[in-house]
Amino acid sequence: MAAAGAAVAVVDVDTAGAAAVVAEIEARGGSGIARAVDVSDGEAMRAAISETVGRFGRLDILDNNASAFDAWVADDIDVVSTPIEVWDRTMAINVRGPMLACKHAIPLMLATAGSGCILNISSTAGFLGDVIYVAYSASKAALQALTRSVATSHGKRGIRCNTIATGLIATEGARRNLSDAQFEAYEQSRLVVPVGTPEQVAELAVFLVSDAAGYITGQTFVVDGGAHAHQPWYTLRDVVHPQAVQPDGGTGALAPG
Ligand SMILES: NC(=O)c1ccc[n+]([C@@H]2O[C@H](COP(=O)([O-])OP(=O)(O)OC[C@H]3O[C@@H](n4cnc5c(N)ncnc54)[C@H](O)[C@@H]3O)[C@@H](O)[C@H]2O)c1
């Protein structure tokens, strides 16, 4: 968004990481501020948004991207075994955080810009059941519902709100928390072989908050290399559909992207 001309307030619990992003923005001629904020802290979120408007004069875009990506990996299993603290913390960061940000940003968007665009980064984990990530999945489904509610309640006042549901993306968090074997296993369900990059998500994010997407709101956009575009038994296709033409002539390996 900075590359597209936006002044950006980078808000993260990772103070050094946020400062590094702002330094990169400034090195390329843009402007930004970095603030250490836990997104589940209502007063800190209100103050950061207010300070952003004070610094830049207006608020046009809110991108809710922070996620409890480290907290949930180890202990977020199923509904019986997941500690209630993990459930609560996941919901606090992934649902309460975006709700607080919308709550404090929307009045300032309308007051300073007369309109606004909100983007919530959810996940394809919000669509389907799994044997792990009960809290994370529920939180991302809730975020998709929040997106539709915000789009509906404030659409006629000039607020657009959409969500990008990503599949596996090779971010720092994913690389830190998933093994090479897990990366390879997820590859079997994708129709595009090279794992997605943060830049590929950012391309859609910038489009969705731009005027070019002015007629689009309340929607969920999937960026997952086609992993949720097919029947669940696709990965077993040489067994269940042996008559089908296999991508590689039958060995089960996927064709290069
Ligand atoms: N990478 C993937 O494979 C993948 C898949 C599906 C969805 N997503 C979603 O994409 C978004 C970005 O994920 P990522 O892969 O870049 O993760 P990441 O772990 O690399 O980045 C998450 C960021 O959130 C920050 N954060 C965590 N808790 C916070 C809090 N309480 N307050 C403020 N900041 C906090 C972290 O410091 C970090 O900078 C997330 O919403 C995630 O759920 C990612």
Tab-separated table of C-alpha atoms and ligand atoms in Angstrom:
chain	number	residue	atom	x	y	z
A	1	MET	CA	0.000	0.000	0.000
A	2	ALA	CA	2.948	2.288	0.684
A	3	ALA	CA	4.299	1.505	-2.788
A	4	ALA	CA	0.905	2.535	-4.179
A	5	GLY	CA	1.184	5.913	-2.452
A	6	ALA	CA	-0.420	5.433	0.965
A	7	ALA	CA	1.058	6.830	4.155
A	8	VAL	CA	0.973	3.832	6.475
A	9	ALA	CA	0.713	3.358	10.236
A	10	VAL	CA	2.226	-0.039	11.026
A	11	VAL	CA	0.728	-1.403	14.243
A	12	ASP	CA	2.142	-4.589	15.742
A	13	VAL	CA	3.259	-6.028	19.087
A	14	ASP	CA	6.606	-6.572	17.385
A	15	THR	CA	8.049	-3.083	17.858
A	16	ALA	CA	11.270	-3.783	15.985
A	17	GLY	CA	9.441	-5.448	13.106
A	18	ALA	CA	7.025	-2.528	12.720
A	19	ALA	CA	9.914	-0.031	12.833
A	20	ALA	CA	11.786	-2.010	10.175
A	21	VAL	CA	8.773	-1.878	7.844
A	22	VAL	CA	8.481	1.890	8.307
A	23	ALA	CA	12.229	2.307	7.697
A	24	GLU	CA	11.792	0.380	4.433
A	25	ILE	CA	8.839	2.581	3.441
A	26	GLU	CA	10.814	5.747	4.171
A	27	ALA	CA	13.883	4.457	2.332
A	28	ARG	CA	11.694	4.185	-0.769
A	29	GLY	CA	10.408	7.761	-0.369
A	30	GLY	CA	7.132	6.991	1.426
A	31	SER	CA	5.967	7.957	4.876
A	32	GLY	CA	4.778	5.934	7.832
A	33	ILE	CA	4.715	5.560	11.580
A	34	ALA	CA	5.264	2.453	13.688
A	35	ARG	CA	3.389	1.850	16.907
A	36	ALA	CA	3.653	-1.010	19.411
A	37	VAL	CA	0.068	-2.057	20.046
A	38	ASP	CA	-1.619	-5.267	21.104
A	39	VAL	CA	-4.647	-5.221	18.808
A	40	SER	CA	-6.839	-6.752	21.509
A	41	ASP	CA	-6.238	-3.721	23.753
A	42	GLY	CA	-9.137	-1.368	23.089
A	43	GLU	CA	-7.603	1.801	24.509
A	44	ALA	CA	-4.241	1.235	22.789
A	45	MET	CA	-6.017	0.617	19.484
A	46	ARG	CA	-8.149	3.745	19.855
A	47	ALA	CA	-5.057	5.822	20.655
A	48	ALA	CA	-3.072	4.444	17.697
A	49	ILE	CA	-5.870	5.179	15.229
A	50	SER	CA	-6.400	8.659	16.671
A	51	GLU	CA	-2.669	9.357	16.485
A	52	THR	CA	-2.592	8.167	12.869
A	53	VAL	CA	-5.316	10.639	11.923
A	54	GLY	CA	-3.514	13.378	13.858
A	55	ARG	CA	-0.316	12.672	11.953
A	56	PHE	CA	-1.653	12.185	8.426
A	57	GLY	CA	-4.858	14.257	8.586
A	58	ARG	CA	-7.211	11.541	7.348
A	59	LEU	CA	-7.954	7.839	7.433
A	60	ASP	CA	-8.936	6.015	4.231
A	61	ILE	CA	-7.891	2.380	4.733
A	62	LEU	CA	-7.822	-0.144	7.567
A	63	ASP	CA	-6.120	-3.507	7.012
A	64	ASN	CA	-6.643	-5.981	9.848
A	65	ASN	CA	-3.799	-8.436	9.308
A	66	ALA	CA	-2.403	-9.313	12.748
A	67	SER	CA	-3.002	-12.861	13.852
A	68	ALA	CA	-2.253	-15.182	16.726
A	69	PHE	CA	-0.127	-17.213	14.376
A	70	ASP	CA	2.467	-18.364	16.904
A	71	ALA	CA	0.197	-18.844	19.905
A	72	TRP	CA	-2.162	-21.278	18.246
A	73	VAL	CA	0.218	-23.559	16.419
A	74	ALA	CA	1.320	-25.677	19.367
A	75	ASP	CA	-1.801	-25.855	21.501
A	76	ASP	CA	-4.775	-25.147	19.236
A	77	ILE	CA	-5.903	-28.717	18.546
A	78	ASP	CA	-9.528	-29.825	18.925
A	79	VAL	CA	-12.428	-28.646	21.024
A	80	VAL	CA	-11.695	-31.089	23.870
A	81	SER	CA	-7.954	-30.667	24.185
A	82	THR	CA	-7.415	-26.989	23.368
A	83	PRO	CA	-6.806	-24.963	26.555
A	84	ILE	CA	-9.475	-22.326	27.084
A	85	GLU	CA	-6.722	-19.694	27.371
A	86	VAL	CA	-5.580	-20.510	23.820
A	87	TRP	CA	-9.171	-20.197	22.583
A	88	ASP	CA	-9.640	-16.852	24.374
A	89	ARG	CA	-6.314	-15.396	23.232
A	90	THR	CA	-6.916	-16.459	19.632
A	91	MET	CA	-10.371	-14.869	19.648
A	92	ALA	CA	-8.975	-11.731	21.305
A	93	ILE	CA	-6.362	-11.148	18.610
A	94	ASN	CA	-8.182	-12.473	15.543
A	95	VAL	CA	-11.746	-11.241	16.204
A	96	ARG	CA	-11.792	-8.696	19.046
A	97	GLY	CA	-8.793	-6.875	17.487
A	98	PRO	CA	-10.433	-6.297	14.079
A	99	MET	CA	-13.731	-5.421	15.790
A	100	LEU	CA	-11.975	-2.778	17.925
A	101	ALA	CA	-10.118	-1.401	14.921
A	102	CYS	CA	-13.360	-1.100	12.914
A	103	LYS	CA	-15.135	0.454	15.888
A	104	HIS	CA	-12.556	3.215	16.276
A	105	ALA	CA	-11.605	3.678	12.616
A	106	ILE	CA	-15.005	3.984	10.947
A	107	PRO	CA	-16.104	7.243	12.651
A	108	LEU	CA	-12.730	8.828	11.830
A	109	MET	CA	-12.840	7.567	8.222
A	110	LEU	CA	-16.251	9.163	7.750
A	111	ALA	CA	-15.225	12.390	9.528
A	112	THR	CA	-11.924	12.884	7.703
A	113	ALA	CA	-12.336	11.184	4.292
A	114	GLY	CA	-16.105	10.831	3.938
A	115	SER	CA	-15.653	7.144	3.119
A	116	GLY	CA	-13.349	4.233	3.882
A	117	CYS	CA	-12.124	0.780	2.881
A	118	ILE	CA	-11.593	-2.027	5.364
A	119	LEU	CA	-9.771	-5.246	4.603
A	120	ASN	CA	-9.760	-8.212	6.965
A	121	ILE	CA	-7.213	-10.982	6.368
A	122	SER	CA	-8.939	-14.248	7.190
A	123	SER	CA	-8.131	-17.785	6.100
A	124	THR	CA	-9.495	-20.735	4.167
A	125	ALA	CA	-9.374	-22.423	7.593
A	126	GLY	CA	-12.649	-20.583	8.195
A	127	PHE	CA	-14.435	-22.680	5.529
A	128	LEU	CA	-13.794	-26.318	6.399
A	129	GLY	CA	-13.369	-28.619	9.361
A	130	ASP	CA	-10.020	-30.038	10.387
A	131	VAL	CA	-8.513	-32.136	13.187
A	132	ILE	CA	-6.527	-29.174	14.548
A	133	TYR	CA	-6.827	-25.359	14.783
A	134	VAL	CA	-10.328	-25.305	16.279
A	135	ALA	CA	-9.872	-21.778	17.691
A	136	TYR	CA	-8.075	-20.377	14.664
A	137	SER	CA	-10.698	-21.751	12.251
A	138	ALA	CA	-13.594	-20.414	14.304
A	139	SER	CA	-11.900	-17.019	14.616
A	140	LYS	CA	-11.374	-16.716	10.856
A	141	ALA	CA	-14.979	-17.725	10.133
A	142	ALA	CA	-16.058	-15.057	12.629
A	143	LEU	CA	-13.878	-12.520	10.826
A	144	GLN	CA	-15.630	-13.347	7.542
A	145	ALA	CA	-18.982	-12.774	9.270
A	146	LEU	CA	-17.715	-9.499	10.781
A	147	THR	CA	-16.735	-8.415	7.262
A	148	ARG	CA	-20.276	-8.911	5.968
A	149	SER	CA	-21.809	-7.161	8.988
A	150	VAL	CA	-19.557	-4.110	8.658
A	151	ALA	CA	-20.163	-3.932	4.904
A	152	THR	CA	-23.907	-4.093	5.484
A	153	SER	CA	-24.236	-1.757	8.461
A	154	HIS	CA	-21.995	0.991	7.054
A	155	GLY	CA	-22.145	0.447	3.292
A	156	LYS	CA	-24.637	3.197	2.564
A	157	ARG	CA	-22.517	5.593	4.608
A	158	GLY	CA	-19.491	4.996	2.373
A	159	ILE	CA	-17.605	2.130	4.010
A	160	ARG	CA	-16.567	-0.884	1.936
A	161	CYS	CA	-15.356	-3.996	3.761
A	162	ASN	CA	-13.941	-7.193	2.240
A	163	THR	CA	-11.892	-10.157	3.405
A	164	ILE	CA	-9.088	-12.120	1.776
A	165	ALA	CA	-9.094	-15.773	2.839
A	166	THR	CA	-5.592	-16.998	2.160
A	167	GLY	CA	-4.368	-20.537	1.996
A	168	LEU	CA	-0.739	-21.366	2.707
A	169	ILE	CA	1.482	-18.343	2.030
A	170	ALA	CA	5.256	-18.382	2.523
A	171	THR	CA	5.362	-15.656	5.176
A	172	GLU	CA	7.823	-15.414	8.036
A	173	GLY	CA	5.192	-16.804	10.410
A	174	ALA	CA	4.386	-19.797	8.215
A	175	ARG	CA	8.063	-20.611	7.659
A	176	ARG	CA	8.671	-20.374	11.407
A	177	ASN	CA	5.785	-22.620	12.388
A	178	LEU	CA	5.548	-25.239	9.647
A	179	SER	CA	8.104	-27.876	8.691
A	180	ASP	CA	9.327	-28.515	5.148
A	181	ALA	CA	7.329	-31.768	5.226
A	182	GLN	CA	4.148	-29.818	6.032
A	183	PHE	CA	4.838	-27.338	3.223
A	184	GLU	CA	5.247	-30.280	0.802
A	185	ALA	CA	2.109	-32.033	2.069
A	186	TYR	CA	-0.025	-28.918	1.553
A	187	GLU	CA	1.347	-28.716	-1.997
A	188	GLN	CA	-0.574	-31.883	-2.941
A	189	SER	CA	-3.916	-30.063	-2.697
A	190	ARG	CA	-2.929	-26.933	-4.607
A	191	LEU	CA	-3.501	-26.498	-8.353
A	192	VAL	CA	-0.652	-23.980	-8.504
A	193	VAL	CA	2.533	-25.626	-7.326
A	194	PRO	CA	4.823	-22.810	-6.100
A	195	VAL	CA	3.588	-21.742	-2.680
A	196	GLY	CA	1.970	-18.292	-2.616
A	197	THR	CA	3.932	-15.220	-1.598
A	198	PRO	CA	2.960	-12.250	0.602
A	199	GLU	CA	3.333	-10.076	-2.505
A	200	GLN	CA	0.596	-12.054	-4.292
A	201	VAL	CA	-1.785	-11.347	-1.404
A	202	ALA	CA	-0.715	-7.704	-1.313
A	203	GLU	CA	-1.573	-7.258	-5.005
A	204	LEU	CA	-5.195	-8.172	-4.280
A	205	ALA	CA	-5.216	-6.162	-1.044
A	206	VAL	CA	-4.144	-2.989	-2.821
A	207	PHE	CA	-6.756	-3.550	-5.536
A	208	LEU	CA	-9.566	-4.114	-3.012
A	209	VAL	CA	-8.915	-0.859	-1.163
A	210	SER	CA	-8.510	1.135	-4.390
A	211	ASP	CA	-11.176	3.065	-6.293
A	212	ALA	CA	-10.977	0.384	-9.013
A	213	ALA	CA	-12.809	-1.939	-6.584
A	214	GLY	CA	-15.452	0.664	-5.769
A	215	TYR	CA	-18.371	-1.701	-6.557
A	216	ILE	CA	-17.056	-4.589	-4.433
A	217	THR	CA	-18.015	-5.003	-0.782
A	218	GLY	CA	-18.964	-7.667	1.751
A	219	GLN	CA	-17.033	-10.336	-0.160
A	220	THR	CA	-14.539	-13.065	0.676
A	221	PHE	CA	-11.708	-13.564	-1.828
A	222	VAL	CA	-9.731	-16.798	-1.782
A	223	VAL	CA	-5.991	-16.728	-2.545
A	224	ASP	CA	-4.872	-20.338	-2.106
A	225	GLY	CA	-3.506	-21.638	-5.399
A	226	GLY	CA	-6.790	-23.462	-5.986
A	227	ALA	CA	-6.616	-25.648	-2.878
A	228	HIS	CA	-10.319	-25.054	-2.155
A	229	ALA	CA	-11.461	-25.122	-5.791
A	230	HIS	CA	-11.826	-28.890	-6.077
A	231	GLN	CA	-13.352	-31.966	-4.481
A	232	PRO	CA	-11.657	-33.182	-1.272
A	233	TRP	CA	-10.652	-36.464	-2.975
A	234	TYR	CA	-8.579	-34.620	-5.611
A	235	THR	CA	-5.383	-35.665	-3.829
A	236	LEU	CA	-6.502	-39.305	-4.173
A	237	ARG	CA	-7.482	-38.897	-7.840
A	238	ASP	CA	-5.309	-41.707	-9.185
A	239	VAL	CA	-7.189	-44.078	-6.839
A	240	VAL	CA	-10.762	-42.797	-7.013
A	241	HIS	CA	-10.693	-41.540	-10.623
A	242	PRO	CA	-8.083	-43.685	-12.423
A	243	GLN	CA	-9.753	-42.971	-15.767
A	244	ALA	CA	-8.929	-39.248	-15.458
A	245	VAL	CA	-5.915	-37.814	-17.215
A	246	GLN	CA	-3.320	-37.416	-14.488
A	247	PRO	CA	-1.219	-34.212	-14.495
A	248	ASP	CA	2.015	-36.152	-14.907
A	249	GLY	CA	0.764	-39.257	-16.652
A	250	GLY	CA	-0.048	-41.131	-13.461
A	251	THR	CA	2.736	-40.895	-10.924
A	252	GLY	CA	0.713	-38.524	-8.751
A	253	ALA	CA	3.167	-35.628	-8.849
A	254	LEU	CA	1.753	-32.272	-9.834
A	255	ALA	CA	2.761	-30.553	-13.048
A	256	PRO	CA	4.964	-27.489	-12.585
A	257	GLY	CA	2.907	-24.331	-12.028
B	1	LIG	N1	0.868	-17.456	6.109
B	1	LIG	C1	-0.163	-18.277	5.905
B	1	LIG	O1	0.019	-19.405	5.425
B	1	LIG	C2	-1.559	-17.827	6.228
B	1	LIG	C3	-2.626	-18.677	5.892
B	1	LIG	C4	-3.920	-18.259	6.145
B	1	LIG	C5	-4.147	-17.014	6.705
B	1	LIG	N2	-3.094	-16.206	7.044
B	1	LIG	C6	-3.402	-14.920	7.665
B	1	LIG	O2	-2.596	-13.891	7.092
B	1	LIG	C7	-2.350	-12.893	8.090
B	1	LIG	C8	-0.857	-12.634	8.163
B	1	LIG	O3	-0.223	-13.851	8.578
B	1	LIG	P1	1.345	-14.078	8.456
B	1	LIG	O4	1.534	-15.399	7.850
B	1	LIG	O5	1.978	-12.872	7.851
B	1	LIG	O6	1.703	-14.200	9.986
B	1	LIG	P2	2.993	-13.647	10.779
B	1	LIG	O7	3.059	-14.411	12.053
B	1	LIG	O8	4.189	-13.622	9.880
B	1	LIG	O9	2.561	-12.146	11.082
B	1	LIG	C9	1.542	-11.885	12.015
B	1	LIG	C10	1.845	-10.537	12.648
B	1	LIG	O10	0.853	-10.280	13.661
B	1	LIG	C11	1.522	-9.723	14.762
B	1	LIG	N3	0.739	-9.917	15.983
B	1	LIG	C12	0.487	-11.093	16.632
B	1	LIG	N4	-0.270	-10.860	17.702
B	1	LIG	C13	-0.508	-9.525	17.749
B	1	LIG	C14	-1.240	-8.676	18.638
B	1	LIG	N5	-1.873	-9.166	19.719
B	1	LIG	N6	-1.282	-7.353	18.380
B	1	LIG	C15	-0.619	-6.841	17.300
B	1	LIG	N7	0.080	-7.595	16.428
B	1	LIG	C16	0.127	-8.922	16.652
B	1	LIG	C17	2.862	-10.464	14.814
B	1	LIG	O11	3.817	-9.764	15.595
B	1	LIG	C18	3.226	-10.514	13.335
B	1	LIG	O12	3.929	-9.359	12.906
B	1	LIG	C19	-2.931	-13.433	9.399
B	1	LIG	O13	-4.187	-12.852	9.625
B	1	LIG	C20	-3.048	-14.919	9.139
B	1	LIG	O14	-4.045	-15.545	9.920
B	1	LIG	C21	-1.801	-16.591	6.812
